[in-house]
Every structure is written in C-alpha cells, then in structure tokens.
Short mmCIF file of C-alpha atoms and ligand atoms in Angstrom, two decimals:
data_model
loop_
_atom_site.label_atom_id
_atom_site.label_comp_id
_atom_site.label_asym_id
_atom_site.label_seq_id
_atom_site.Cartn_x
_atom_site.Cartn_y
_atom_site.Cartn_z
CA MET A 1 16.62 13.76 5.46
CA ALA A 2 15.39 11.22 2.91
CA LYS A 3 16.13 7.61 3.86
CA LYS A 4 18.52 6.20 1.27
CA GLN A 5 19.40 2.60 2.15
CA ALA A 6 16.25 0.78 3.29
CA PRO A 7 13.61 -0.08 0.68
CA LYS A 8 11.76 3.14 -0.01
CA ILE A 9 8.53 4.49 -1.43
CA ILE A 10 8.72 6.36 -4.70
CA MET A 11 5.55 8.43 -4.92
CA VAL A 12 4.64 9.55 -8.43
CA SER A 13 1.95 12.10 -9.25
CA ASN A 14 1.44 14.95 -11.65
CA ARG A 15 1.55 17.58 -8.90
CA GLY A 16 3.36 17.11 -5.64
CA ALA A 17 2.95 18.95 -2.37
CA TYR A 18 4.87 21.95 -3.71
CA ASN A 19 4.95 24.22 -6.71
CA LEU A 20 8.43 25.51 -7.48
CA GLN A 21 8.97 29.24 -7.79
CA ALA A 22 12.16 30.94 -8.94
CA THR A 23 13.17 33.72 -6.50
CA ASP A 24 16.29 35.86 -6.02
CA SER A 25 17.49 33.35 -3.42
CA GLY A 26 16.93 30.34 -5.73
CA ILE A 27 14.11 27.88 -6.24
CA GLN A 28 11.51 27.98 -3.47
CA PRO A 29 8.89 25.25 -2.87
CA VAL A 30 5.44 26.82 -2.31
CA PRO A 31 2.74 24.52 -0.81
CA ALA A 32 0.14 23.28 -3.32
CA ILE A 33 -3.52 22.63 -2.45
CA SER A 34 -5.38 19.51 -3.56
CA GLY A 35 -7.03 16.43 -2.15
CA LEU A 36 -4.19 14.29 -3.40
CA VAL A 37 -1.63 16.38 -1.53
CA SER A 38 -3.69 16.38 1.70
CA ALA A 39 -3.94 12.61 1.53
CA VAL A 40 -0.49 11.55 0.48
CA GLU A 41 1.98 14.02 2.00
CA PRO A 42 1.51 12.97 5.66
CA PHE A 43 2.57 9.48 4.61
CA LEU A 44 5.84 10.64 3.03
CA LYS A 45 6.52 12.98 5.95
CA GLU A 46 6.33 9.99 8.26
CA LYS A 47 8.06 7.33 6.15
CA GLY A 48 10.46 9.34 3.99
CA GLY A 49 11.12 8.51 0.36
CA VAL A 50 11.00 10.36 -2.93
CA TRP A 51 8.10 12.22 -4.54
CA VAL A 52 8.42 12.42 -8.32
CA ALA A 53 6.19 15.25 -9.61
CA TRP A 54 5.90 18.22 -11.91
CA GLY A 55 6.89 21.41 -10.12
CA GLY A 56 4.04 23.47 -11.63
CA ARG A 57 6.39 25.67 -13.73
CA GLU A 58 7.53 25.83 -17.34
CA ALA A 59 10.86 24.23 -18.17
CA PRO A 60 12.89 26.43 -20.49
CA GLN A 61 13.54 23.56 -22.93
CA GLU A 62 12.89 19.90 -23.61
CA ASN A 63 15.91 18.54 -21.76
CA SER A 64 16.13 20.93 -18.82
CA PRO A 65 17.09 18.96 -15.69
CA GLY A 66 14.59 18.78 -12.82
CA VAL A 67 15.52 20.05 -9.37
CA ARG A 68 15.90 17.79 -6.40
CA LEU A 69 14.98 19.29 -3.03
CA PRO A 70 14.74 18.01 0.54
CA VAL A 71 11.29 19.05 1.81
CA PRO A 72 9.60 20.46 3.86
CA GLN A 73 12.34 23.06 4.02
CA GLU A 74 11.98 23.68 7.77
CA ASP A 75 12.21 19.96 8.65
CA PRO A 76 13.17 17.84 5.64
CA ALA A 77 11.51 14.42 5.63
CA TYR A 78 11.57 13.31 1.99
CA THR A 79 12.96 14.31 -1.41
CA PHE A 80 11.00 16.20 -4.04
CA LEU A 81 12.19 15.29 -7.54
CA GLU A 82 10.89 17.54 -10.28
CA VAL A 83 9.78 16.24 -13.68
CA PRO A 84 10.25 19.34 -15.84
CA LEU A 85 7.53 20.02 -18.42
CA THR A 86 7.81 22.48 -21.28
CA ALA A 87 5.12 25.07 -22.07
CA GLY A 88 3.94 22.87 -24.96
CA GLU A 89 3.68 19.81 -22.73
CA ILE A 90 1.77 21.72 -20.06
CA LYS A 91 -0.67 22.94 -22.70
CA LEU A 92 -1.24 19.61 -24.43
CA TYR A 93 -0.83 17.12 -21.58
CA TYR A 94 -2.06 19.00 -18.47
CA HIS A 95 -4.54 21.59 -19.73
CA GLY A 96 -5.30 19.43 -22.76
CA PHE A 97 -5.65 15.69 -22.35
CA THR A 98 -5.84 15.37 -18.55
CA ASN A 99 -8.10 18.32 -17.78
CA GLY A 100 -9.87 18.71 -21.14
CA ALA A 101 -10.62 15.00 -21.73
CA LEU A 102 -10.04 12.64 -18.77
CA TRP A 103 -11.26 14.91 -15.94
CA PRO A 104 -14.65 15.78 -17.52
CA LEU A 105 -15.07 12.20 -18.80
CA CYS A 106 -14.54 10.64 -15.36
CA HIS A 107 -16.93 13.17 -13.79
CA TYR A 108 -19.67 12.47 -16.36
CA PHE A 109 -19.40 15.84 -18.16
CA LEU A 110 -19.33 14.37 -21.65
CA GLU A 111 -20.31 17.68 -23.26
CA LYS A 112 -17.08 19.23 -21.92
CA CYS A 113 -14.79 16.47 -23.27
CA ARG A 114 -12.42 17.38 -26.07
CA TYR A 115 -10.55 14.47 -27.71
CA ASN A 116 -7.47 15.51 -29.66
CA SER A 117 -4.79 13.17 -30.99
CA GLN A 118 -1.92 15.64 -30.53
CA GLU A 119 -2.90 16.01 -26.87
CA TRP A 120 -3.06 12.23 -26.57
CA SER A 121 0.41 11.71 -28.05
CA THR A 122 1.82 14.31 -25.66
CA TYR A 123 0.13 12.48 -22.76
CA VAL A 124 1.90 9.28 -23.84
CA ARG A 125 5.24 11.07 -24.03
CA VAL A 126 4.85 12.90 -20.71
CA ASN A 127 3.81 9.68 -18.95
CA ALA A 128 7.05 8.15 -20.24
CA LYS A 129 8.98 11.06 -18.67
CA PHE A 130 7.44 10.31 -15.29
CA ALA A 131 8.17 6.59 -15.72
CA ASP A 132 11.81 7.40 -16.58
CA ALA A 133 12.18 9.57 -13.48
CA ALA A 134 10.67 6.87 -11.22
CA LEU A 135 12.90 4.20 -12.76
CA MET A 136 16.01 6.32 -12.17
CA GLU A 137 15.15 6.31 -8.46
CA ALA A 138 13.98 2.73 -8.06
CA ARG A 139 16.25 0.12 -6.47
CA GLU A 140 15.46 -3.50 -5.77
CA GLY A 141 12.86 -3.83 -3.04
CA ASP A 142 11.44 -0.32 -3.51
CA THR A 143 7.75 0.31 -4.11
CA VAL A 144 6.51 2.70 -6.77
CA TRP A 145 3.17 4.28 -5.89
CA VAL A 146 1.62 6.10 -8.85
CA ASN A 147 -1.38 8.41 -8.51
CA ASP A 148 -4.35 9.45 -10.57
CA TYR A 149 -5.64 9.97 -14.07
CA HIS A 150 -2.71 12.11 -15.22
CA LEU A 151 -0.42 9.06 -15.18
CA ALA A 152 -2.51 6.06 -16.24
CA LEU A 153 0.15 4.78 -18.66
CA VAL A 154 3.05 4.85 -16.19
CA PRO A 155 2.42 1.40 -14.60
CA ALA A 156 2.73 -0.45 -17.95
CA GLN A 157 5.67 1.73 -19.02
CA ILE A 158 7.48 0.78 -15.81
CA ARG A 159 6.42 -2.89 -15.97
CA HIS A 160 7.82 -3.15 -19.48
CA ARG A 161 11.27 -2.03 -18.34
CA LYS A 162 11.44 -3.39 -14.78
CA PRO A 163 8.96 -6.27 -14.54
CA GLN A 164 9.83 -7.16 -10.92
CA LEU A 165 9.36 -3.71 -9.44
CA ARG A 166 6.51 -3.59 -6.91
CA GLN A 167 3.80 -1.15 -7.97
CA PHE A 168 0.67 0.34 -6.45
CA PHE A 169 -1.71 2.74 -8.20
CA PHE A 170 -4.43 4.86 -6.61
CA TRP A 171 -7.12 6.48 -8.77
CA HIS A 172 -8.48 9.49 -6.82
CA ILE A 173 -11.46 10.48 -8.97
CA PRO A 174 -14.56 8.54 -10.11
CA PHE A 175 -14.02 5.75 -12.62
CA PRO A 176 -16.81 5.99 -15.23
CA HIS A 177 -19.09 3.31 -16.62
CA HIS A 178 -17.54 1.56 -19.64
CA ASP A 179 -20.18 2.98 -22.03
CA LEU A 180 -18.91 6.44 -21.20
CA LEU A 181 -15.24 5.43 -21.16
CA ALA A 182 -15.68 3.89 -24.62
CA THR A 183 -16.25 7.39 -26.08
CA LEU A 184 -12.53 8.00 -25.53
CA PRO A 185 -10.67 6.77 -28.61
CA TRP A 186 -7.72 5.68 -26.43
CA ALA A 187 -9.70 3.94 -23.67
CA PRO A 188 -8.02 0.54 -24.33
CA GLN A 189 -4.56 2.11 -23.99
CA ILE A 190 -5.57 3.75 -20.68
CA LEU A 191 -6.81 0.40 -19.35
CA ARG A 192 -3.70 -1.48 -20.52
CA GLY A 193 -1.54 1.17 -18.89
CA LEU A 194 -3.28 0.74 -15.53
CA LEU A 195 -2.99 -3.04 -15.73
CA GLY A 196 0.79 -2.67 -15.45
CA THR A 197 0.36 -2.21 -11.68
CA ASP A 198 0.18 -4.95 -9.02
CA VAL A 199 -2.55 -3.39 -6.91
CA LEU A 200 -5.05 -0.80 -8.11
CA GLY A 201 -7.06 1.22 -5.59
CA PHE A 202 -10.25 3.27 -5.92
CA HIS A 203 -12.39 5.02 -3.31
CA LEU A 204 -15.59 3.02 -3.95
CA GLN A 205 -16.66 -0.47 -4.98
CA SER A 206 -18.81 1.07 -7.75
CA TYR A 207 -15.62 2.50 -9.33
CA VAL A 208 -13.98 -0.94 -8.99
CA ASP A 209 -17.00 -2.51 -10.72
CA ASN A 210 -16.81 0.05 -13.52
CA PHE A 211 -13.11 -0.68 -14.00
CA LEU A 212 -13.57 -4.46 -13.99
CA ASN A 213 -16.43 -4.22 -16.48
CA ALA A 214 -14.34 -1.91 -18.66
CA VAL A 215 -11.35 -4.28 -18.87
CA ALA A 216 -13.67 -7.23 -19.51
CA THR A 217 -15.67 -5.39 -22.18
CA LEU A 218 -13.09 -3.20 -23.90
CA LEU A 219 -10.00 -5.44 -23.56
CA GLY A 220 -11.54 -8.89 -23.25
CA ALA A 221 -9.51 -9.47 -20.08
CA ARG A 222 -10.44 -12.37 -17.79
CA VAL A 223 -11.94 -11.01 -14.58
CA ASP A 224 -12.82 -12.64 -11.28
CA PHE A 225 -15.62 -10.29 -10.21
CA GLU A 226 -16.08 -12.03 -6.87
CA HIS A 227 -12.50 -11.35 -5.73
CA ASN A 228 -11.83 -8.15 -7.73
CA VAL A 229 -8.96 -9.70 -9.68
CA VAL A 230 -7.94 -9.21 -13.32
CA TYR A 231 -5.82 -11.81 -15.14
CA TRP A 232 -3.66 -10.08 -17.68
CA GLN A 233 -0.43 -11.05 -19.46
CA GLN A 234 0.44 -13.88 -17.06
CA ARG A 235 -0.17 -11.63 -14.05
CA ARG A 236 -2.91 -11.06 -11.50
CA ILE A 237 -3.90 -7.50 -10.75
CA HIS A 238 -5.74 -6.92 -7.49
CA VAL A 239 -8.31 -4.15 -7.51
CA GLY A 240 -9.78 -2.74 -4.31
CA ALA A 241 -12.05 -0.08 -2.82
CA TRP A 242 -10.36 1.91 -0.05
CA PRO A 243 -12.10 5.22 0.69
CA MET A 244 -9.41 7.61 1.82
CA GLY A 245 -9.47 9.04 5.33
CA VAL A 246 -8.12 12.22 6.94
CA ASP A 247 -5.81 12.68 9.92
CA TYR A 248 -8.63 12.89 12.48
CA GLN A 249 -6.41 13.48 15.49
CA ALA A 250 -4.44 16.25 13.77
CA PHE A 251 -7.69 18.11 12.93
CA GLN A 252 -8.91 17.63 16.51
CA ARG A 253 -5.63 19.00 17.88
CA GLN A 254 -5.81 21.97 15.53
CA ALA A 255 -9.41 22.61 16.56
CA LEU A 256 -8.43 22.55 20.26
CA ASN A 257 -5.61 25.02 19.76
CA PRO A 258 -6.49 28.27 21.59
CA GLY A 259 -5.31 30.38 18.64
CA THR A 260 -7.62 28.50 16.26
CA ARG A 261 -10.58 28.84 18.61
CA ALA A 262 -9.98 32.54 19.09
CA ARG A 263 -9.77 33.00 15.34
CA ALA A 264 -13.06 31.13 14.87
CA GLU A 265 -14.73 33.47 17.34
CA THR A 266 -13.31 36.51 15.59
CA LEU A 267 -14.63 35.24 12.25
CA ARG A 268 -18.07 34.75 13.78
CA SER A 269 -18.21 38.21 15.23
CA GLN A 270 -16.83 39.82 12.05
CA LEU A 271 -19.44 38.10 9.91
CA GLY A 272 -22.08 39.17 12.40
CA VAL A 273 -24.86 36.68 11.64
CA GLU A 274 -26.73 34.14 13.76
CA HIS A 275 -26.14 31.28 11.29
CA LEU A 276 -23.06 30.65 9.18
CA ALA A 277 -22.85 28.25 6.24
CA LEU A 278 -19.48 27.40 4.66
CA SER A 279 -18.14 25.88 1.43
CA VAL A 280 -14.47 25.29 0.63
CA GLU A 281 -13.01 23.75 -2.52
CA ARG A 282 -10.97 24.26 -5.67
CA LEU A 283 -12.86 26.43 -8.16
CA ASP A 284 -13.97 23.51 -10.31
CA TYR A 285 -17.21 22.90 -12.24
CA THR A 286 -17.48 19.43 -10.68
CA LYS A 287 -17.85 20.98 -7.21
CA GLY A 288 -21.33 22.45 -7.88
CA ILE A 289 -20.47 26.00 -6.71
CA LEU A 290 -22.83 27.75 -9.09
CA GLU A 291 -25.76 25.41 -8.32
CA ARG A 292 -25.16 25.94 -4.58
CA LEU A 293 -25.23 29.72 -4.99
CA LEU A 294 -28.50 29.41 -6.90
CA ALA A 295 -29.94 27.32 -4.06
CA TRP A 296 -28.77 29.92 -1.52
CA GLU A 297 -30.45 32.65 -3.58
CA ARG A 298 -33.64 30.56 -3.79
CA LEU A 299 -33.60 30.09 -0.01
CA LEU A 300 -33.41 33.85 0.54
CA GLU A 301 -36.26 34.37 -1.94
CA GLU A 302 -38.52 31.70 -0.46
CA VAL A 303 -37.73 32.04 3.25
CA PRO A 304 -37.17 35.77 3.83
CA GLU A 305 -36.62 35.24 7.58
CA TRP A 306 -33.04 34.20 6.76
CA ARG A 307 -32.20 37.56 5.22
CA GLY A 308 -29.97 39.42 7.68
CA ARG A 309 -29.61 36.27 9.83
CA ALA A 310 -27.71 33.74 7.68
CA ALA A 311 -24.61 34.14 5.52
CA LEU A 312 -22.68 31.80 3.23
CA VAL A 313 -18.87 31.92 3.17
CA GLN A 314 -17.67 30.52 -0.16
CA ILE A 315 -13.91 29.90 -0.32
CA ALA A 316 -12.69 28.85 -3.76
CA VAL A 317 -9.05 27.96 -4.47
CA PRO A 318 -7.81 29.06 -7.91
CA SER A 319 -7.44 25.94 -10.05
CA ARG A 320 -6.52 25.18 -13.70
CA THR A 321 -6.98 28.82 -14.63
CA ALA A 322 -5.65 28.27 -18.16
CA VAL A 323 -8.51 25.88 -19.04
CA PRO A 324 -11.41 27.84 -20.65
CA ALA A 325 -14.14 25.98 -18.73
CA TYR A 326 -12.53 27.07 -15.43
CA ARG A 327 -12.20 30.69 -16.54
CA ARG A 328 -15.87 30.77 -17.57
CA LEU A 329 -16.92 29.23 -14.28
CA LYS A 330 -15.04 31.91 -12.32
CA GLU A 331 -16.91 34.62 -14.21
CA GLU A 332 -20.26 32.90 -13.65
CA VAL A 333 -19.62 32.36 -9.94
CA GLU A 334 -18.53 35.96 -9.44
CA ALA A 335 -21.58 37.22 -11.34
CA ALA A 336 -23.87 35.09 -9.17
CA VAL A 337 -22.21 36.32 -5.96
CA GLY A 338 -22.59 39.93 -7.15
CA ARG A 339 -26.24 39.41 -8.05
CA ILE A 340 -27.16 37.75 -4.73
CA ASN A 341 -25.34 40.38 -2.69
CA GLY A 342 -26.93 43.11 -4.80
CA ARG A 343 -30.38 41.68 -4.15
CA PHE A 344 -30.19 40.87 -0.46
CA SER A 345 -27.47 42.98 1.23
CA GLU A 346 -28.83 45.35 3.88
CA GLY A 347 -26.71 47.73 5.98
CA SER A 348 -23.62 45.75 7.03
CA TYR A 349 -25.29 42.41 6.16
CA ARG A 350 -24.00 40.49 3.14
CA PRO A 351 -25.57 37.12 2.27
CA VAL A 352 -22.44 35.74 0.51
CA HIS A 353 -18.77 36.26 1.41
CA TYR A 354 -16.62 35.05 -1.46
CA PHE A 355 -12.85 34.44 -1.31
CA TRP A 356 -10.78 33.30 -4.29
CA ARG A 357 -7.70 31.97 -2.50
CA GLY A 358 -6.19 29.09 -0.55
CA LEU A 359 -5.87 29.23 3.23
CA PRO A 360 -3.26 27.98 5.69
CA ARG A 361 -4.41 24.93 7.69
CA GLN A 362 -5.09 26.84 10.93
CA GLU A 363 -7.30 29.38 9.16
CA LEU A 364 -9.16 26.59 7.35
CA VAL A 365 -9.90 24.83 10.65
CA ALA A 366 -11.01 28.14 12.20
CA TYR A 367 -13.59 28.40 9.40
CA TYR A 368 -14.65 24.76 10.00
CA LEU A 369 -15.14 25.62 13.68
CA ALA A 370 -17.05 28.80 12.92
CA ALA A 371 -19.54 27.18 10.51
CA ASP A 372 -22.92 25.91 11.73
CA VAL A 373 -23.59 24.25 8.39
CA MET A 374 -21.02 22.85 5.96
CA LEU A 375 -22.18 22.65 2.35
CA VAL A 376 -20.33 20.03 0.30
CA THR A 377 -22.47 19.72 -2.79
CA PRO A 378 -20.41 18.57 -5.80
CA LEU A 379 -22.16 17.48 -8.99
CA ARG A 380 -19.73 14.55 -8.89
CA ASP A 381 -16.66 13.86 -6.74
CA GLY A 382 -14.38 10.85 -6.35
CA LEU A 383 -14.65 11.07 -2.55
CA ASN A 384 -14.28 14.61 -1.06
CA LEU A 385 -11.97 15.15 1.87
CA VAL A 386 -13.44 18.51 2.90
CA ALA A 387 -16.56 16.74 4.22
CA LYS A 388 -14.38 14.54 6.45
CA GLU A 389 -12.16 17.45 7.53
CA TYR A 390 -15.21 19.42 8.74
CA VAL A 391 -16.39 16.45 10.80
CA ALA A 392 -12.87 15.88 12.19
CA SER A 393 -12.62 19.55 13.23
CA ARG A 394 -15.84 19.75 15.28
CA ARG A 395 -15.06 19.66 18.99
CA ASP A 396 -18.52 19.66 20.56
CA SER A 397 -20.48 17.45 18.12
CA SER A 398 -22.55 20.39 16.87
CA GLY A 399 -22.79 21.37 13.19
CA VAL A 400 -24.59 20.01 10.16
CA LEU A 401 -22.94 18.43 7.13
CA VAL A 402 -25.00 18.85 3.95
CA LEU A 403 -23.52 16.45 1.42
CA SER A 404 -24.20 15.74 -2.24
CA ARG A 405 -25.37 12.22 -2.97
CA PHE A 406 -22.89 12.32 -5.89
CA ALA A 407 -19.82 12.74 -3.65
CA GLY A 408 -18.10 9.39 -3.07
CA ALA A 409 -18.00 10.24 0.65
CA ALA A 410 -21.82 10.03 0.80
CA GLN A 411 -21.59 6.24 0.89
CA GLU A 412 -19.74 6.30 4.20
CA LEU A 413 -21.01 9.46 5.93
CA LYS A 414 -24.38 8.29 7.12
CA GLY A 415 -25.13 11.18 9.51
CA ALA A 416 -24.94 13.76 6.70
CA VAL A 417 -28.01 15.43 5.21
CA LEU A 418 -27.95 14.27 1.58
CA VAL A 419 -28.91 16.56 -1.34
CA ASN A 420 -29.27 16.33 -5.08
CA PRO A 421 -27.26 19.37 -6.25
CA TYR A 422 -29.04 19.40 -9.63
CA ASP A 423 -32.36 20.10 -7.84
CA ILE A 424 -32.06 23.79 -6.90
CA ASP A 425 -35.49 24.05 -5.23
CA GLY A 426 -34.92 20.83 -3.30
CA MET A 427 -31.46 21.99 -2.20
CA ALA A 428 -32.90 25.34 -0.99
CA MET A 429 -35.44 23.50 1.17
CA ILE A 430 -32.75 21.22 2.59
CA LEU A 431 -30.64 24.29 3.45
CA ASN A 432 -33.65 25.59 5.33
CA THR A 433 -33.93 22.31 7.25
CA ALA A 434 -30.19 22.31 8.00
CA LEU A 435 -30.24 25.89 9.33
CA ASN A 436 -33.23 25.03 11.53
CA MET A 437 -31.91 21.71 12.83
CA SER A 438 -32.18 21.27 16.60
CA ARG A 439 -29.02 20.91 18.64
CA ALA A 440 -30.05 17.41 19.75
CA GLU A 441 -30.48 16.25 16.13
CA GLN A 442 -27.15 17.86 15.16
CA GLU A 443 -25.36 16.03 17.95
CA LYS A 444 -26.94 12.69 17.11
CA ARG A 445 -25.83 12.98 13.48
CA MET A 446 -22.41 14.47 14.20
CA ARG A 447 -21.51 11.72 16.68
CA LEU A 448 -22.30 9.12 14.03
CA LEU A 449 -20.15 11.00 11.52
CA GLN A 450 -17.26 11.47 13.93
CA GLU A 451 -17.19 7.81 14.83
CA LYS A 452 -16.87 6.88 11.15
CA VAL A 453 -14.26 9.53 10.28
CA ARG A 454 -12.22 8.71 13.41
CA ARG A 455 -12.20 4.95 12.73
CA HIS A 456 -11.57 5.21 8.99
CA ASP A 457 -8.82 7.79 9.21
CA ILE A 458 -5.72 8.18 7.06
CA ARG A 459 -3.83 5.52 9.04
CA TRP A 460 -6.63 2.99 8.52
CA TRP A 461 -6.48 3.77 4.82
CA LEU A 462 -2.71 3.31 4.61
CA THR A 463 -2.97 0.03 6.53
CA CYS A 464 -5.57 -1.27 4.06
CA PHE A 465 -3.31 -0.51 1.13
CA HIS A 466 -0.28 -1.97 2.88
CA GLN A 467 -2.17 -5.18 3.66
CA ALA A 468 -3.32 -5.46 0.06
CA MET A 469 0.26 -5.11 -1.09
CA MET A 470 1.50 -7.70 1.42
CA ALA A 471 -1.26 -10.14 0.42
CA ARG A 472 -0.20 -9.67 -3.17
CA GLU A 473 3.44 -10.38 -2.27
CA GLU A 474 2.61 -13.58 -0.42
CA GLU A 475 0.46 -14.75 -3.26
CA THR A 476 3.19 -14.03 -5.80
CA ALA A 477 5.62 -16.05 -3.71
CA ASP A 478 3.13 -18.95 -3.45
CA VAL A 479 1.81 -19.18 -6.97
CA SER A 480 4.59 -17.63 -8.99
CA GLY A 481 3.96 -18.29 -12.66
CA SER A 482 0.61 -20.06 -12.24
CA ALA A 483 -1.73 -17.21 -13.22
CA GLY A 484 -3.41 -17.46 -16.64
CA SER A 485 -3.85 -14.63 -19.11
N1 ADQ B 1 -9.40 27.38 0.28
C1 ADQ B 1 -8.67 26.35 0.71
N2 ADQ B 1 -7.57 26.58 1.41
C2 ADQ B 1 -6.80 25.56 1.84
N3 ADQ B 1 -7.05 24.28 1.58
C3 ADQ B 1 -8.12 23.99 0.86
C4 ADQ B 1 -8.98 25.00 0.40
N4 ADQ B 1 -9.97 24.40 -0.30
C5 ADQ B 1 -9.71 23.09 -0.27
N5 ADQ B 1 -8.61 22.84 0.44
C6 ADQ B 1 -8.01 21.51 0.69
O1 ADQ B 1 -7.89 20.81 -0.53
C7 ADQ B 1 -8.32 19.46 -0.35
C8 ADQ B 1 -9.43 19.19 -1.34
O2 ADQ B 1 -9.69 17.81 -1.36
P1 ADQ B 1 -10.97 17.18 -2.04
O3 ADQ B 1 -10.98 15.74 -1.77
O4 ADQ B 1 -12.15 17.88 -1.49
O5 ADQ B 1 -10.86 17.57 -3.58
P2 ADQ B 1 -9.85 17.40 -4.88
O6 ADQ B 1 -10.74 17.52 -6.05
O7 ADQ B 1 -8.74 18.39 -4.83
O8 ADQ B 1 -9.22 15.95 -4.74
C9 ADQ B 1 -9.21 14.74 -5.51
O9 ADQ B 1 -8.55 13.77 -4.66
C10 ADQ B 1 -9.23 13.57 -3.43
C11 ADQ B 1 -8.40 12.58 -2.62
O10 ADQ B 1 -8.34 11.34 -3.24
C12 ADQ B 1 -10.65 13.08 -3.63
O11 ADQ B 1 -11.32 13.11 -2.38
C13 ADQ B 1 -11.40 13.98 -4.62
O12 ADQ B 1 -12.67 13.40 -4.93
C14 ADQ B 1 -10.58 14.17 -5.87
O13 ADQ B 1 -11.24 15.06 -6.79
C15 ADQ B 1 -8.78 19.32 1.10
O14 ADQ B 1 -7.80 18.66 1.84
C16 ADQ B 1 -8.95 20.76 1.59
O15 ADQ B 1 -8.60 20.97 2.92
O1 G3P B 2 -4.85 21.15 -9.18
P1 G3P B 2 -4.52 19.92 -9.97
O2 G3P B 2 -4.91 20.04 -11.40
O3 G3P B 2 -3.12 19.49 -9.75
O4 G3P B 2 -5.45 18.71 -9.43
C1 G3P B 2 -5.80 18.53 -8.11
C2 G3P B 2 -6.15 17.08 -7.78
O5 G3P B 2 -5.08 16.25 -8.12
C3 G3P B 2 -7.39 16.56 -8.45
O6 G3P B 2 -7.47 15.16 -8.29
#
C-alpha cells in the first residue's frame, strides 16, 4: 500500500500509468502507453507515493470528485489520484493547447501550431486544478515531481501557495530555440511557470541551452550559463541534462524468458521472411512513420532483391485520435501501407505488416527479439525510449539499430546507424546497408550500444536527479537568502 508517514513523492503528470474505465464492477484502471509512463512508473512502484493525473475520461461536471485508487490492482504500490477533467477542458486544454500548440511547437512543426486564447485560458485553469490536487497531498518534507509540457504552470502555482515545498520538474520533449518559442503569445508565462521549480531537467544539454537562452532573452532573467543556473525572484533554479534510461536488466530478463523466446520464433516463422525490420511507436506525426514507409517503398523499387525476402512490421499505438492532424496521419499511413502491399505482395509475401494497437510488454519484447533491424526514425523526438528498449532486449548482440539524427537518443547511442528521415532516397539506401550488415559489424555496434544503455539505465537516471535535488538542498541550507534576482 502507499506509504503514508515518511516524506513521499507526489508525481504529477497529465496522464498517469492508467486510464480509468467505468465497468459494471466499478472503475477499472487500464494500463496507458507512453514514454512518460514507461520511465516514471517503475520509480513509484519501488518507492511508493501518490501519482496525481487525469484518468483519461470525461468528468460529468465541473466539480466531480476524482477517484483515489491503490495501484497496480494485483500488487498495490502507490496511490493513483485522479484529476477529473470535463469534456470542455479535454477539448480546449488537452486536444487544444497542449497538443495543438505546445506539442507541434516543441517539435518544430510551426505550420501545425494553432494559438487560441480560449485554449490558453483553459490551460491556465486546468494547470491550477493539478496544482490544487498536488497541494492537497503535500505534507512538509514531501517532494512534488511535475512532468512535461501539459503542466508548465504548475511549479509557479505551487510555489506561490507553498514556497517551501521541494519541487522537481522534468520536461520530456524537445525544448525549442527561443526564436521559435517566441511565436507563442504566452511564452513568457510558460517560462515563468517553469521557474517555480527548484530543479528543472531535460534530456539534452541543447534543450537546456535553449531554455536558458529563452529565459534570458524573453524574461530578462539573470543566467549563469557555465553552471546552468537561473536567478529568479530571490531563488536559484538549477537546470540539468539527464537523458532518461530504461530498466536494462528487466528487458534482459524478459528477453531470456523461454515464453518470450518461443513467441519471437513463432513470429519469425509466421512472417516467413529472411529479414525482418520493425518499428513501434504512438501514431504521431513526429515519429516519421509516413516518411519511413516511403523509404521502405523506395528500397523495394530500387533494390528488387529484397522483394519476397524482407518485411517491415509497423506497430502504431492509437494516440490523440480526436486531434485532426492525428486522424489525417492515420489515413495517410494506412493508404501508404495499402499501396506498398498492393504493389509488392506476392503469394503469401507481404512487404508491410501494420498493427494499430498497443502490446503487452512480453509481446513487445518478442518483437524486439524477432527483428533484425529496428527502425526508429522520428522527424524530431525528445529522446526515444524504444531505441534503448530494443538494445536492452537483444541477448546475443546481433541486430541493427537505425536511428534518426533528430531523436535525442542519437547523441548517446553511438553504435546506431544514423539517418536523416527527411531524405527518403538516403534513408532507403541506409535500410539497404542495414539489411546487408555483416554479423561481425552488427556485434561490434550492438556491444557499444548495450554498454551505454546498461550503464545509463533508469536507476542511473534517478540517481542523477536525486543528486541534483540533494545538491540543491545543501546549497539552500548554506546560502539561504543570498541569491540575487
Ligand atoms: N505498440 C506498443 N505497444 C506497447 N508499448 C508501446 C508500443 N509502442 C510504444 N510503446 C511504449 O511506449 C513508450 C514510448 O516511448 P518514447 O520515448 O518512444 O515516446 P513518447 O513520445 O511516448 O514519449 C515522450 O517521453 C519520452 C520519455 O521522456 C521521451 O523519450 C520521448 O521523446 C517523448 O516524446 C516506450 O516505452 C514503448 O515501449
Ligand atoms: O498520449 P499522451 O497524449 O498522454 O502523451 C504521451 C506522452 O506523454 C508524450 O510525451
């Protein structure tokens, strides 16, 4: 059960590890799929605490109470506390401001950004709801850990009401250059909101640099660029780059499991090709699914020897289906899959196997084991955990990771084959190289990758953040009140 007495972690994010579904036997938590969930839930399972999040459903009215559930149901480790959102709030805050403005802006899709003041004012109001829920839970000595672009205003909203409460914020997606951020009419408010935290984490130093330049340029804040510190309202805010890791040992264990291995073999024999390429992600325009399919089609056009011998499995998790850009993308992806299969299928051979669904962990790892080549080719991505999960799941150091140079993970994963996903011809030729790569070259690269992913795993990442928080505490004790503004 959730630990009640000792200082605890209060995790705050838009979506938690579960979506709530009403059933005849009451409210049931159904696992949600996202990078944030993969990264953060193991921590709460181990340490206990409270996760304040939207339950993914419509609240009947403005003041409906949120449910409070011990989760996971089979072995409760922490408490899920729902922040109920009405249909109007979901439309304006979630589909509107977060996924119609901030998400495309931070991923450099300016042409997709829609700035709307009603959506903005709902974002402000919904952020205050999350802050209220966190404050209801917080006791002296607790730490509030807020996540991602949905909740950028929460740190300042909390700071205003409980100045002494310890806060950490992690931003999971890219942080854009200030020239781009400045197109958002409310960019200064977003920056001021984030500066309410004590420690602010990003995946990469380039995102840290963009943030520091933004607060210096758009707010006139004093910044120590050498030490990644912002001086703001008599406080120091520490900013850091901590690329998130995965639970390497858990993926290795899953990959060793006889059931997983047998399933991987079944998948291979069912797909019936010599070479299998795999892609797995939420169905999102940032992930480069359409461009990848075009490159696969180009490969089959230009190198006909692969027809009948190589297949691509594309697994896409339904995501943000109420946002028009996501609905259009689904249609375009499905049309491309149909066209490629129409052009190159022969007998029982199909060049693309497309699934629009999430998978349980064991099935996902079976696919990772079955794939000779993993294609992770986003147009832009904060980090990308799938790339690391594939590496962590390989047991014999075979396999090729083809990785977009615009995924944050590309900075760390030196053994990957890098591609520019905007260059369809270039990507097709790199796919050809990857499919032809010798076993010795695969092993050399994969060992390099595994060493990195094993060392910088999820525990390493949590330790980095913990140390940053402790350093901040000691400094506050030492120099209390001496920071300028
Ligand atoms: N079909 C499927 N079935 C089951 N599980 C599936 C699945 N497809 C994907 N997943 C899981 O979902 C997660 C996706 O994580 P990513 O980091 O790749 O992307 P996401 O955009 O959600 O995360 C955001 O947060 C993370 C973490 O900070 C950043 O890496 C990223 O850049 C940012 O956009 C992975 O753990 C993967 O295993
Ligand atoms: O599916 P969403 O919209 O909750 O978002 C998933 C991740 O949080 C993206 O960072």
